[in-house]
């Protein structure tokens, strides 16, 4: 049975592939009962779509595969703390658990800037685990942006 660390390594591979394609290097995968339903990375530039964050790409694909917009009993792995759009999509999809790598002090919606997933007025809460391979996830983003400056 793969561990959070092993799944996060796969998410990092997706992030590296995104970087190679010129996208911001964020990768994600969605797992249900030790089965990877979908995996991918940012595609905002490729798709000309501001909503094509890695998390949204993966949620859309998993929903298509399962034939349901609800994705209960799933864990979303992502290399960077989700933004408010992605956190909202996770709530709508009824994701059970989130595991992410690096915090995003400029837009993170789990704990850094906002606390969307645990807001007391929402009817669904998402368990969140942070810091898995955080140094590697941060280093990938930092090197990507440093190369563009």
XYZ file of C-alpha atoms in Angstrom:
149
model
C 0.000 0.000 0.000
C 1.626 3.276 -1.098
C 2.198 5.971 1.492
C 1.543 9.707 1.431
C 5.240 10.186 0.722
C 5.141 7.883 -2.310
C 2.037 9.547 -3.717
C 3.590 12.982 -3.199
C 6.649 11.834 -5.150
C 4.300 11.030 -8.047
C 2.721 14.486 -7.719
C 6.226 15.971 -7.906
C 6.814 14.066 -11.147
C 3.678 15.702 -12.550
C 4.944 19.095 -11.370
C 8.266 18.521 -13.132
C 6.421 17.611 -16.331
C 4.435 20.851 -16.036
C 7.669 22.825 -15.666
C 9.105 21.116 -18.749
C 5.988 22.228 -20.653
C 6.463 25.839 -19.513
C 3.677 25.718 -16.941
C 3.986 26.656 -13.277
C 5.272 23.403 -11.742
C 2.394 22.126 -9.668
C 1.334 18.506 -9.811
C -1.585 16.601 -8.357
C -3.187 13.196 -8.196
C -6.415 11.839 -6.786
C -6.462 8.476 -5.037
C -9.348 6.276 -3.950
C -8.718 3.031 -2.098
C -5.047 2.921 -3.171
C -6.003 3.419 -6.827
C -4.857 6.512 -8.681
C -7.971 7.852 -10.404
C -6.296 10.776 -12.138
C -3.027 12.652 -12.189
C -1.792 15.769 -13.898
C -0.274 19.184 -13.633
C -1.032 22.809 -14.331
C -2.361 23.449 -17.853
C -3.430 27.078 -17.662
C -1.118 28.208 -20.479
C -1.610 25.159 -22.697
C -5.395 25.271 -22.368
C -5.712 29.088 -22.220
C -7.811 28.445 -19.134
C -7.273 30.281 -15.841
C -9.095 27.463 -14.028
C -6.822 24.681 -15.322
C -4.875 24.359 -12.088
C -3.465 20.896 -11.385
C -6.159 20.191 -8.802
C -9.006 21.158 -11.129
C -7.527 19.119 -13.994
C -7.383 16.053 -11.741
C -10.850 16.554 -10.232
C -12.404 16.928 -13.689
C -10.724 13.787 -14.996
C -11.654 11.693 -11.951
C -15.268 12.881 -12.108
C -15.398 11.953 -15.794
C -13.935 8.497 -15.109
C -16.296 7.800 -12.209
C -19.303 9.403 -13.903
C -20.020 11.486 -10.820
C -19.166 15.022 -9.735
C -18.966 13.795 -6.141
C -15.660 12.163 -5.274
C -16.120 10.866 -1.716
C -13.533 8.714 0.035
C -10.727 10.200 -2.048
C -7.426 11.832 -1.188
C -6.031 14.662 -3.275
C -2.240 15.001 -3.350
C -0.851 18.310 -4.574
C 2.591 19.865 -4.419
C 1.416 23.351 -3.361
C -1.258 24.475 -0.932
C -4.464 24.915 -2.972
C -5.855 28.348 -3.772
C -9.396 29.370 -2.867
C -10.791 28.231 -6.239
C -9.297 24.757 -5.862
C -10.298 24.511 -2.208
C -13.866 25.392 -3.167
C -13.863 22.732 -5.878
C -12.641 20.186 -3.330
C -15.569 20.998 -1.071
C -18.052 20.738 -3.954
C -16.566 17.362 -4.924
C -16.677 16.152 -1.306
C -12.994 15.238 -1.222
C -12.296 13.512 2.096
C -8.618 14.318 2.494
C -5.962 16.655 1.143
C -2.217 16.074 1.359
C -0.011 18.882 0.105
C 3.652 19.772 0.052
C 4.565 23.453 0.328
C 2.568 26.215 1.933
C 1.589 29.118 -0.331
C 1.947 32.330 1.695
C 0.600 34.424 -1.205
C -2.623 32.584 -1.908
C -2.963 29.366 0.044
C -6.543 28.697 1.087
C -5.974 25.874 3.563
C -4.066 27.754 6.255
C -1.653 30.359 4.858
C -4.001 33.133 3.674
C -7.444 31.594 4.123
C -8.907 28.553 5.860
C -11.541 27.520 3.346
C -11.495 23.770 4.003
C -12.272 24.114 7.681
C -14.642 27.062 7.640
C -17.322 26.410 10.288
C -20.235 27.500 8.078
C -19.572 24.941 5.358
C -21.416 21.632 5.275
C -18.312 19.630 4.312
C -14.854 19.607 5.869
C -11.714 18.273 4.249
C -9.012 16.743 6.424
C -5.698 18.392 5.506
C -2.123 17.227 5.957
C 0.676 19.601 4.980
C 4.437 19.569 4.659
C 4.925 16.281 2.797
C 8.121 16.785 0.744
C 7.689 20.515 1.339
C 11.357 21.358 0.710
C 11.358 19.573 -2.653
C 8.063 21.149 -3.689
C 9.287 24.636 -2.729
C 12.657 24.161 -4.423
C 10.985 23.175 -7.690
C 8.835 26.315 -7.680
C 11.727 28.573 -6.663
C 14.043 27.250 -9.378
C 11.283 27.569 -11.981
C 10.631 31.228 -11.175
C 14.338 32.049 -10.724
C 15.001 30.816 -14.262
C 12.343 33.192 -15.588
C 13.704 36.324 -13.926
